[in-house]
CSV table of C-alpha atoms and ligand atoms in Angstrom, one decimal:
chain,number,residue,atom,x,y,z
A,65,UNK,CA,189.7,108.3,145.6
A,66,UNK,CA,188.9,112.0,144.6
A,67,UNK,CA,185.5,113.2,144.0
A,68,UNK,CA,185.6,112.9,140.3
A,69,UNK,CA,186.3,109.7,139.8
A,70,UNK,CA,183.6,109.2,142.5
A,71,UNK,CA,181.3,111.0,140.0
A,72,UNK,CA,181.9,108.8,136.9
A,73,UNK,CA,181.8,105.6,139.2
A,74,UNK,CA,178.1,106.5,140.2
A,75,UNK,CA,177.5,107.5,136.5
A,76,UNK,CA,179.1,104.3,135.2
A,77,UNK,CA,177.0,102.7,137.9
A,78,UNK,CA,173.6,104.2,137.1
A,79,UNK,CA,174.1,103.7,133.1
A,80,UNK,CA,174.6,99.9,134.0
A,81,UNK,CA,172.1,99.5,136.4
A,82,UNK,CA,169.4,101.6,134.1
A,83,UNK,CA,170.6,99.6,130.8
A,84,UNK,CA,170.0,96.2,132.6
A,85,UNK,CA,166.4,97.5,133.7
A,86,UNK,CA,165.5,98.7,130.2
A,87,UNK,CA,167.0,95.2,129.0
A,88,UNK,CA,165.1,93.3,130.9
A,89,UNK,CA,161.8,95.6,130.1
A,90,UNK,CA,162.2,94.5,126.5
A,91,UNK,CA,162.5,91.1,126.9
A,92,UNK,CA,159.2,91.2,129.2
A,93,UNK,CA,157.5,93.2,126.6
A,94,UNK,CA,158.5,90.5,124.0
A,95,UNK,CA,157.9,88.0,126.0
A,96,UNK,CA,154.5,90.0,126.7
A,97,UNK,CA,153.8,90.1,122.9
A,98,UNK,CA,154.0,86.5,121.8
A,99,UNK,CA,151.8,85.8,124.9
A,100,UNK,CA,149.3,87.9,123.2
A,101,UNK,CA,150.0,85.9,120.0
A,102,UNK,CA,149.7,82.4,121.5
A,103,UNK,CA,146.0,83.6,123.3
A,104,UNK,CA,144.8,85.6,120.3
A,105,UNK,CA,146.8,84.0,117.2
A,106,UNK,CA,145.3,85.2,113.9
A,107,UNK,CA,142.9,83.4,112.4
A,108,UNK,CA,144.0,80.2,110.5
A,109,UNK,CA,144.2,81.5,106.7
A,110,UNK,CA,141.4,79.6,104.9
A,111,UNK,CA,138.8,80.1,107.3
A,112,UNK,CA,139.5,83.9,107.0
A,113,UNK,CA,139.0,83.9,103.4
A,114,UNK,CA,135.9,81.4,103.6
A,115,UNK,CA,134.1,83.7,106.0
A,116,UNK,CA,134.8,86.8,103.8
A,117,UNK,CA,133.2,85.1,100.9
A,118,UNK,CA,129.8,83.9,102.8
A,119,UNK,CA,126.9,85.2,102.1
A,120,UNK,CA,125.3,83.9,104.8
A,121,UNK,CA,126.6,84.5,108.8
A,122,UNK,CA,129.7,83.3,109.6
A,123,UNK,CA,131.1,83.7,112.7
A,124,UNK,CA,134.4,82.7,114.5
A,125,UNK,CA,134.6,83.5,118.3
A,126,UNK,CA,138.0,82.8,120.6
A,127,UNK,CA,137.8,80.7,124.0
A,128,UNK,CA,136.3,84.2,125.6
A,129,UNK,CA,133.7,84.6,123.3
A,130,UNK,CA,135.7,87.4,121.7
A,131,UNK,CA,134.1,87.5,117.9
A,132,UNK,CA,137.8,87.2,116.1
A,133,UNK,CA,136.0,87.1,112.3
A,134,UNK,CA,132.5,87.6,111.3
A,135,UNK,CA,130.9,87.9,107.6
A,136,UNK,CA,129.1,90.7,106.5
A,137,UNK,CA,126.0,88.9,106.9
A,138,UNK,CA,126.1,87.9,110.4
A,139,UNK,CA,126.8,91.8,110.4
A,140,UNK,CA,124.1,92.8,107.9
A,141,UNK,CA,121.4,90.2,109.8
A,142,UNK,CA,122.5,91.8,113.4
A,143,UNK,CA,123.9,88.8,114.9
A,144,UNK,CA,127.2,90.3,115.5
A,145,UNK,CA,127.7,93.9,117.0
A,146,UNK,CA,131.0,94.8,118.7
A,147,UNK,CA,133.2,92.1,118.4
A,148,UNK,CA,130.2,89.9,120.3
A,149,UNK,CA,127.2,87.8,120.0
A,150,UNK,CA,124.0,90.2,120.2
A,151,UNK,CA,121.9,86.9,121.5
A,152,UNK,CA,122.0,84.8,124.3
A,153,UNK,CA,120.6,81.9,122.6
A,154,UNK,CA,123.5,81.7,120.1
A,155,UNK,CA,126.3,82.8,122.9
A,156,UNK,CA,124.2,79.9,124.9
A,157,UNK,CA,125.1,76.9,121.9
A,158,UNK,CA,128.8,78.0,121.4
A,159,UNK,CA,129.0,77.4,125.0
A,160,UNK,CA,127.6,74.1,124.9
A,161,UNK,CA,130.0,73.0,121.5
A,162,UNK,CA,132.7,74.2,123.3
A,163,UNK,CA,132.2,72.0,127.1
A,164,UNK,CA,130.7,68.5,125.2
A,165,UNK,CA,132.8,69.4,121.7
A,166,UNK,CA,129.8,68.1,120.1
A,167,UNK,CA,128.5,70.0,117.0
A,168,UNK,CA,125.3,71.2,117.1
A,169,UNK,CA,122.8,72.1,114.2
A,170,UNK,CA,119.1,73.4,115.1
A,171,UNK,CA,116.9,75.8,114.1
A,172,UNK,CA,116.7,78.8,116.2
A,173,UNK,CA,114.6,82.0,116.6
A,174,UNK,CA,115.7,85.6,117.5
A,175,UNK,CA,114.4,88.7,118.1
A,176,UNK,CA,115.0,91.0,114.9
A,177,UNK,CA,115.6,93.8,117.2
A,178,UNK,CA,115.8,94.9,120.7
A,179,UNK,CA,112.1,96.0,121.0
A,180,UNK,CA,108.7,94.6,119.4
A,181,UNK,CA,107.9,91.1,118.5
A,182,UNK,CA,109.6,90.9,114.7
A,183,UNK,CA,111.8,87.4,115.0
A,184,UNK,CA,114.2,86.0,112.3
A,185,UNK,CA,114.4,82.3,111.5
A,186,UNK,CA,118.2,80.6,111.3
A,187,UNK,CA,119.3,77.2,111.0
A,188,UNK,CA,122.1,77.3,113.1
A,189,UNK,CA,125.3,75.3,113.1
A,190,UNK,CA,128.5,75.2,115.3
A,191,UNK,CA,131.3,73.2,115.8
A,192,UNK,CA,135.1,73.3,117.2
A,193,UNK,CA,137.7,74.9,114.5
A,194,UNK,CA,140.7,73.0,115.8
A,195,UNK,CA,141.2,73.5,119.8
A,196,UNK,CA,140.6,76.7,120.5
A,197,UNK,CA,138.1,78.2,118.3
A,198,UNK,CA,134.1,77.7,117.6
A,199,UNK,CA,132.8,78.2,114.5
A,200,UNK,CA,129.3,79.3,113.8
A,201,UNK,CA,127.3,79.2,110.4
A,202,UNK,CA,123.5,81.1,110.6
A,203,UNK,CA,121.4,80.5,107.4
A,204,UNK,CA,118.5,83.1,107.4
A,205,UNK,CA,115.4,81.1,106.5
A,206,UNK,CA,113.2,83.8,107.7
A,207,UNK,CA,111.4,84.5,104.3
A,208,UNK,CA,110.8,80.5,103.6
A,209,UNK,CA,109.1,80.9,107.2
A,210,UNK,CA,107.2,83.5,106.2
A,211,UNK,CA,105.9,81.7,103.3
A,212,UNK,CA,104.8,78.7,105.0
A,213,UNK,CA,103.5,80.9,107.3
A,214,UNK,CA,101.0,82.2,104.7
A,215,UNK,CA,100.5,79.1,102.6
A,216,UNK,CA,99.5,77.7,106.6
A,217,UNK,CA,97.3,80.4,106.9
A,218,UNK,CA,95.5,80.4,103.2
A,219,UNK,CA,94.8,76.8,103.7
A,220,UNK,CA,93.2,77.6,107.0
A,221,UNK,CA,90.8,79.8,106.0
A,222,UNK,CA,90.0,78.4,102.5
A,223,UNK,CA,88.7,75.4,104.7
A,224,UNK,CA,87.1,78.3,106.5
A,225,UNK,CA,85.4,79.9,104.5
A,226,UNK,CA,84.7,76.3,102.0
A,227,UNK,CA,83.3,74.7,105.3
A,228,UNK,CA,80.6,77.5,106.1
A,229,UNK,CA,78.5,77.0,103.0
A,230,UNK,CA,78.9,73.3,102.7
A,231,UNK,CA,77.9,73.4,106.1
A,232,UNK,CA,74.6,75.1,105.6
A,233,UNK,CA,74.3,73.1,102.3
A,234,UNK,CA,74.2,69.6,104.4
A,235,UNK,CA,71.5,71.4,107.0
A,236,UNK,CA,69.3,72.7,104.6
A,237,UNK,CA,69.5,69.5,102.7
A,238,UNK,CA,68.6,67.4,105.6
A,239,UNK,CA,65.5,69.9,106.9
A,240,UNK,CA,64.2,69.2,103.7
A,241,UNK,CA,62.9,65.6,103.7
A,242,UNK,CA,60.9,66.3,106.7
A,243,UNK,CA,59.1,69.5,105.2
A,244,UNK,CA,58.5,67.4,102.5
A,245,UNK,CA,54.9,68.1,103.3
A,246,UNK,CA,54.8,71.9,103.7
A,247,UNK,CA,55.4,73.5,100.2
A,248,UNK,CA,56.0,76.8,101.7
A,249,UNK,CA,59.0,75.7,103.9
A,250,UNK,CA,60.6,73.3,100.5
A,251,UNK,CA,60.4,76.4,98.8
A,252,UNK,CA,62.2,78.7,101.5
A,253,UNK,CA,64.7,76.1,102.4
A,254,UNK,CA,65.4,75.4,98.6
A,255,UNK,CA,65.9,79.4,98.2
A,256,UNK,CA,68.2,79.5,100.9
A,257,UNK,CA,70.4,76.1,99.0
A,258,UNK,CA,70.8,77.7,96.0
A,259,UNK,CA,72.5,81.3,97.4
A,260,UNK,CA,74.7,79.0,99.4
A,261,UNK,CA,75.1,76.8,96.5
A,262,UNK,CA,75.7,80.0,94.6
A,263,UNK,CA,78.6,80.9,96.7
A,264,UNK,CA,80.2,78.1,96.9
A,265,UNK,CA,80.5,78.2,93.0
A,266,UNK,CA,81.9,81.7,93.5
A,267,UNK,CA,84.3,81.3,96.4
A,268,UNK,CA,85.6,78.2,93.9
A,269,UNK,CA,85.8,79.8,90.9
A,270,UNK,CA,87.5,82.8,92.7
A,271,UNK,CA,90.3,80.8,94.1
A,272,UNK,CA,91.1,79.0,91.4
A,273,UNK,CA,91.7,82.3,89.4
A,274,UNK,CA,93.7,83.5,92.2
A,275,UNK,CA,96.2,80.4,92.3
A,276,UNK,CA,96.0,80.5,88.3
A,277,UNK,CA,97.4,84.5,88.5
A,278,UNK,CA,99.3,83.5,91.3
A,279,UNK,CA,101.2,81.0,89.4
A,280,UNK,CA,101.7,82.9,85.9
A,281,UNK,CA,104.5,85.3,86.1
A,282,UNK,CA,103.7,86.4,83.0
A,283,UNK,CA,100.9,86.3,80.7
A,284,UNK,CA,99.8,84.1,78.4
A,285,UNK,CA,98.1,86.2,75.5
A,286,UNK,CA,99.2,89.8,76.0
A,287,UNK,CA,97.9,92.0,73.3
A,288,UNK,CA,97.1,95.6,72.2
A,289,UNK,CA,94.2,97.2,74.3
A,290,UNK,CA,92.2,100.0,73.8
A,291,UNK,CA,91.6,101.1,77.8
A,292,UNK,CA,88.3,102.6,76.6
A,293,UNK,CA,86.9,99.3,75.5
A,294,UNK,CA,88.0,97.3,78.7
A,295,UNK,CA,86.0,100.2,80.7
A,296,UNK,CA,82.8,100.2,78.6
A,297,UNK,CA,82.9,96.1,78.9
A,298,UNK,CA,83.4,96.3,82.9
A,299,UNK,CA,80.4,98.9,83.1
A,300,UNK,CA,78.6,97.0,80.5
A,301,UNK,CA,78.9,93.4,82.9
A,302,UNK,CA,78.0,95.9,86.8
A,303,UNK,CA,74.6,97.1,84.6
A,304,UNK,CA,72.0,94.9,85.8
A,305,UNK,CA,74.2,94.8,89.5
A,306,UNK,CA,73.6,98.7,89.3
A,307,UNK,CA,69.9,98.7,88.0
A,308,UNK,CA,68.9,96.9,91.0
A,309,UNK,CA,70.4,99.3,93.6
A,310,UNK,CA,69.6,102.3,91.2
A,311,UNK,CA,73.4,103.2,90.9
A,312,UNK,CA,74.4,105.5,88.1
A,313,UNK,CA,77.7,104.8,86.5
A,314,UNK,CA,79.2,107.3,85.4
A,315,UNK,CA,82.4,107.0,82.4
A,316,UNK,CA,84.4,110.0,81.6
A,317,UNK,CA,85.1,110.8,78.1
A,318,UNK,CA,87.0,108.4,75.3
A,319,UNK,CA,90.6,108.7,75.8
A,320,UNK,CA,91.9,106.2,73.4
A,321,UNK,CA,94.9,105.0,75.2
A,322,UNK,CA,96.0,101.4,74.8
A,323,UNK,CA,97.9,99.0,77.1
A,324,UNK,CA,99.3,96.0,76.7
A,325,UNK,CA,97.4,92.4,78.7
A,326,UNK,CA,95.1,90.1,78.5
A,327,UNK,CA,91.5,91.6,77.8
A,328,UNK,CA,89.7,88.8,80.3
A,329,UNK,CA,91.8,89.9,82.9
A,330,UNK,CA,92.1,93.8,83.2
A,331,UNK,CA,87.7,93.6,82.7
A,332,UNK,CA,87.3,91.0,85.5
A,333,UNK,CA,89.9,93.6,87.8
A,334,UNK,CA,87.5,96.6,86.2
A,335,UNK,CA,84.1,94.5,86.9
A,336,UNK,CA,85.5,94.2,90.7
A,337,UNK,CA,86.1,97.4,91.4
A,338,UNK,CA,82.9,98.6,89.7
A,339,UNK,CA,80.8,96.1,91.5
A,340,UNK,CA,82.5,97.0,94.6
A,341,UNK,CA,81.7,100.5,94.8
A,342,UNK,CA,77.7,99.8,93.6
A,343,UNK,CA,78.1,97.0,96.6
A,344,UNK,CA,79.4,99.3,99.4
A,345,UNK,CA,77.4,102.6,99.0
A,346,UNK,CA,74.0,103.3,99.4
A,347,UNK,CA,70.9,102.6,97.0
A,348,UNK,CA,70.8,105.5,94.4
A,349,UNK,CA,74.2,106.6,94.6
A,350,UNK,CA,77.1,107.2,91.9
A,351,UNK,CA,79.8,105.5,90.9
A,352,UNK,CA,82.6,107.1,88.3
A,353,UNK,CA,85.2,105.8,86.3
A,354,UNK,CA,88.1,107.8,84.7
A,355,UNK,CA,91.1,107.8,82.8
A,356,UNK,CA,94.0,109.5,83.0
A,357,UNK,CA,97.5,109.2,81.6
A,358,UNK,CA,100.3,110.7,83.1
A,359,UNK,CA,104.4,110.3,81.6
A,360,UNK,CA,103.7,106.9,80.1
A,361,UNK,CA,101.5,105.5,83.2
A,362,UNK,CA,97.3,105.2,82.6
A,363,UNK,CA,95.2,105.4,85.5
A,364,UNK,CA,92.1,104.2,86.0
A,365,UNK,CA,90.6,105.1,88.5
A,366,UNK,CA,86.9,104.0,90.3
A,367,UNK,CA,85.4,106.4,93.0
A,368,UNK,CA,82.4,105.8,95.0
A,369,UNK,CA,80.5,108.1,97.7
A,370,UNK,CA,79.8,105.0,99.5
A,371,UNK,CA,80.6,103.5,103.0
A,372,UNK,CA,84.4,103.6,102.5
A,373,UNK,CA,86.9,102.2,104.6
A,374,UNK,CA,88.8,103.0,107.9
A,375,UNK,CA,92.5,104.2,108.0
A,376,UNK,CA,93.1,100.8,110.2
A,377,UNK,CA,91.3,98.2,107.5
A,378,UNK,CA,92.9,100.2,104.4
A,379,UNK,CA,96.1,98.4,104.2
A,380,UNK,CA,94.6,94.9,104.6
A,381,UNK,CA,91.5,95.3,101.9
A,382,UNK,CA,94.3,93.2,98.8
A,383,UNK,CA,94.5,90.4,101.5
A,384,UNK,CA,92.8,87.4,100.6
A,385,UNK,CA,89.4,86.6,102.6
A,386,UNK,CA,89.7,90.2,104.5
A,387,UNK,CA,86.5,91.9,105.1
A,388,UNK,CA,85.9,95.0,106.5
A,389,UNK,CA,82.4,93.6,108.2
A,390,UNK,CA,82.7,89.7,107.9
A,391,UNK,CA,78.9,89.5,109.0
A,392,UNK,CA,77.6,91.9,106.8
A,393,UNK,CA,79.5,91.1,103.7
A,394,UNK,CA,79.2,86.9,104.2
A,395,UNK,CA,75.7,88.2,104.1
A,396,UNK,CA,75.9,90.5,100.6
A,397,UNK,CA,77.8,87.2,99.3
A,398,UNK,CA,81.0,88.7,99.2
A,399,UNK,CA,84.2,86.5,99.6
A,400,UNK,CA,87.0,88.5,100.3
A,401,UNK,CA,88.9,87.9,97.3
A,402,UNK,CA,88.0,90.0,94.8
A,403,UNK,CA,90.5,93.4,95.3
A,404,UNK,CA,93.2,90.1,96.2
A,405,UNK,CA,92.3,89.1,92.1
A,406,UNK,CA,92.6,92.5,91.2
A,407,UNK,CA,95.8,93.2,92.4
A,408,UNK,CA,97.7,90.1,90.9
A,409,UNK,CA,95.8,91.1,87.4
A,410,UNK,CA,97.6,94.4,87.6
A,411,UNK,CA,101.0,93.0,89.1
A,412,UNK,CA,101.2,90.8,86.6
A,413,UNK,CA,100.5,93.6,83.9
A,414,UNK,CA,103.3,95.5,85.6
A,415,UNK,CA,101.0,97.9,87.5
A,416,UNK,CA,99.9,98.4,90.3
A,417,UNK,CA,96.4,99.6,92.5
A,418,UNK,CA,95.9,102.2,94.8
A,419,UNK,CA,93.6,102.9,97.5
A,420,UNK,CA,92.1,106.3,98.7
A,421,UNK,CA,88.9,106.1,101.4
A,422,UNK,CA,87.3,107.9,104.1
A,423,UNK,CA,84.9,106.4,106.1
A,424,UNK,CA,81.4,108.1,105.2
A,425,UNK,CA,83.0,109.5,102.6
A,426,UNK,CA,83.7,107.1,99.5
A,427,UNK,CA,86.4,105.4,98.2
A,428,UNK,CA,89.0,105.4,95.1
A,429,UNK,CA,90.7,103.0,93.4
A,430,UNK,CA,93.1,103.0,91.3
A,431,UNK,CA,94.9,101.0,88.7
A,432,UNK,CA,98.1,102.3,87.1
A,433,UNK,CA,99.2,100.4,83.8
A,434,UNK,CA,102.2,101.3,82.0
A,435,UNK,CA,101.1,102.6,78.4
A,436,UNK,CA,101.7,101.2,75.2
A,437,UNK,CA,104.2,103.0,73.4
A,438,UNK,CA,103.4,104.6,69.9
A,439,UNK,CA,106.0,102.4,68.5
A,440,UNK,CA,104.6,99.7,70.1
A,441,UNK,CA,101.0,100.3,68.4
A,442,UNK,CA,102.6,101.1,65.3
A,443,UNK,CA,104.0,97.3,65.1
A,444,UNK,CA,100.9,96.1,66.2
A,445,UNK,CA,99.0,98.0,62.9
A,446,UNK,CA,101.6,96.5,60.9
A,447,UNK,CA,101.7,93.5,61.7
A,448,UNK,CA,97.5,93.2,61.4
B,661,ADP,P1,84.4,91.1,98.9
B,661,ADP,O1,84.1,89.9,98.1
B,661,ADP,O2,84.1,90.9,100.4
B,661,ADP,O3,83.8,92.3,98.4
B,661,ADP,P2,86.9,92.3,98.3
B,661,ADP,O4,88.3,91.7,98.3
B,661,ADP,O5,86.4,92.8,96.9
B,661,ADP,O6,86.0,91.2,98.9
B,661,ADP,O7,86.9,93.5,99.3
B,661,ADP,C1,87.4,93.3,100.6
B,661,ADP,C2,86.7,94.2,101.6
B,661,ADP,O8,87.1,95.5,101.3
B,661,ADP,C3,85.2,94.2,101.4
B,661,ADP,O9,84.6,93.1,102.2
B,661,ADP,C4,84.8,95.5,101.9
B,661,ADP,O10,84.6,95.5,103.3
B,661,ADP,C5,86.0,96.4,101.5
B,661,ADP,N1,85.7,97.2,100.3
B,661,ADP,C6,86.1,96.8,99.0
B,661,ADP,N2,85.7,97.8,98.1
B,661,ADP,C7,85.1,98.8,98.9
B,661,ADP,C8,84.5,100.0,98.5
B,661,ADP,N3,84.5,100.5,97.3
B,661,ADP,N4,84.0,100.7,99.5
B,661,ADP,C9,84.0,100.3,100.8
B,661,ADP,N5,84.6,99.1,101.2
B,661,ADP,C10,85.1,98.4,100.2
């Protein structure tokens, strides 16, 4: 045999060898592909569209854990974050549905992040989807916990704060009959019943105006106000309140701008503030009240040079029962709700109140009320 045809043998040789090599790689890399397929196989159809259309968290995870499909709300709430389960307790049930095949369906807590104490409420559920698959379903009840959480804690401390003067009521009532004989001590013990009788009345009456304004959305018996009128009433009900601390209340001029609410209301809000600021600053001080309206928005606003209020305490003053100095204000008969009263009168009006205060210093607050429109007023005059 001559060297060329030695050439094209080993040619012929090599093309056959190499074909049958790249032959075979094919079929292994086929064969390679529908393994993928039989351990990661999509998603049966329905469940994919299902999740898609939750609005709560959804989430389908392979036999690795893998996250295969996952709604935008178990995105949105955190639960899911590339392709896996952010929390251990969740990863920790999809384990245990998967070994028993038992569903599961409990409430469970998380973390809302990966620092500080913030925690989300779910009701969790997971079960198999067919043999390979776990599906789990997270409904965020968080804001239903936080509700119950503060209806908990308003029941707590209106037994608080209800149990304190009944408390010295039954005392006081029961040192009585055996001072029966000593005028002086009837007379001091009967003093001492009617402030506590007197706060009970107003820690009553207080709370039931709260849950009335915390029940209306909107108001009963709106009508056209003249804001002048509401601040002459509230300064005209603080006068004797003032006289006796020697407190000079001061109104800026008439500004004839009307708003829309319930008269009652917006001068009980206007009497807090005002008795407020006569109640937190010294004897002999002054207290001023101004209006102001500003691109459809009146302001009224109350400013003291009293005792004002710490940076830390300023957000919590609209809570219900918060006071600054519990001691000192239990003692001045003050109950904690009034600024809570005065902020549902002016959400409900569709306003809202501000705070400024500096300890030493004084306080302002403020109540913005959307303005009557002209056209508004107009009808009104009409219609009278
Ligand atoms: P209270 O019946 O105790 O006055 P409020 O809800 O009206 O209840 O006020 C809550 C707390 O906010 C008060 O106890 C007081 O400590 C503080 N506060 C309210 N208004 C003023 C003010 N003008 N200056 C200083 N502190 C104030």
């Amino acid at each position: 045999m001559d060297s060329g045809w030695l050439v094209l043998l080993s040619v012929a040789f090599g093309l056959v060898v190499g074909g049958g090599f790249m032959a075979l790689f094919h079929v292994a890399e086929r064969r390679g592909n529908s393994a993928v397929d039989v351990v990661n196989p999509a998603v049966p159809d329905g469940v994919s569209q299902v999740i898609d259309a939750l609005e709560s968290a959804g989430v389908v995870l392979d036999p690795s854990n893998n996250v295969v499909k996952a709604s935008p709300g178990a995105l949105a709430t955190g639960l899911v974050s590339q392709q896996v389960l952010v929390h251990s307790e969740l990863i920790d049930l999809v384990n245990t549905v998967r070994s028993t095949g038992e569903p599961i369906v409990q409430p469970v807590q998380l973390a809302r992040g990966p620092f500080g104490d913030a925690s989300m409420h779910f009701l969790v559920r997971v079960a198999r989807l067919g043999s390979r698959y776990i599906l789990l379903l997270a409904e965020d009840h968080s804001e239903t916990f936080r509700l119950d959480e503060v209806r908990r804690d308003f029941i707590a401390n209106i037994s608080h704060e209800l149990k304190t003067p009944i408390g010295a009521i039954a005392l006081l009532s029961e040192a009585l009959d055996p001072a029966a004989d000593d005028p002086e001590q009837v007379r001091r013990f009967a003093k001492r019943l009617h402030t506590e009788a007197a706060r009970l009345t107003r820690i009553t009456q207080e709370i039931i105006e709260l849950s009335r304004l915390q029940a209306a959305d909107t108001l009963l018996s709106a009508e056209l106000l003249d804001v002048d009128h509401l601040i002459a009433s509230a300064i005209d009900q603080n006068h004797v309140q003032a006289e006796l601390r020697g407190t000079t209340l001061v109104k800026g001029g008439a500004k004839h701008v009307h708003v829309f609410g319930d008269e009652a209301l917006l001068i009980m809000a206007l009497h807090n503030l005002v008795g407020n600021a006569i109640q937190y600053s010294l004897d002999n001080s002054r207290v001023g009240i101004g209006v102001r309206v500003e691109d459809g928005v009146v302001e009224i606003a109350v400013t003291d040079q009293g005792l004002g209020i710490a940076s830390e305490d300023l957000d919590r003053v609209f809570e219900r029962f918060f006071r600054v100095d519990q001691a000192r204000s239990r003692n001045t008969g003050g109950t904690g709700l009034g600024l809570s009263i005065v902020k549902h009168v002016v959400e409900n009006h569709g306003g809202d109140v501000r705070v400024w205060s500096q300890l030493g210093r004084g306080s302002t607050f403020t109540i913005r009320l959307p303005e009557a429109s002209t056209v508004a007023i107009a009808a009104q005059g009409d219609s009278r």
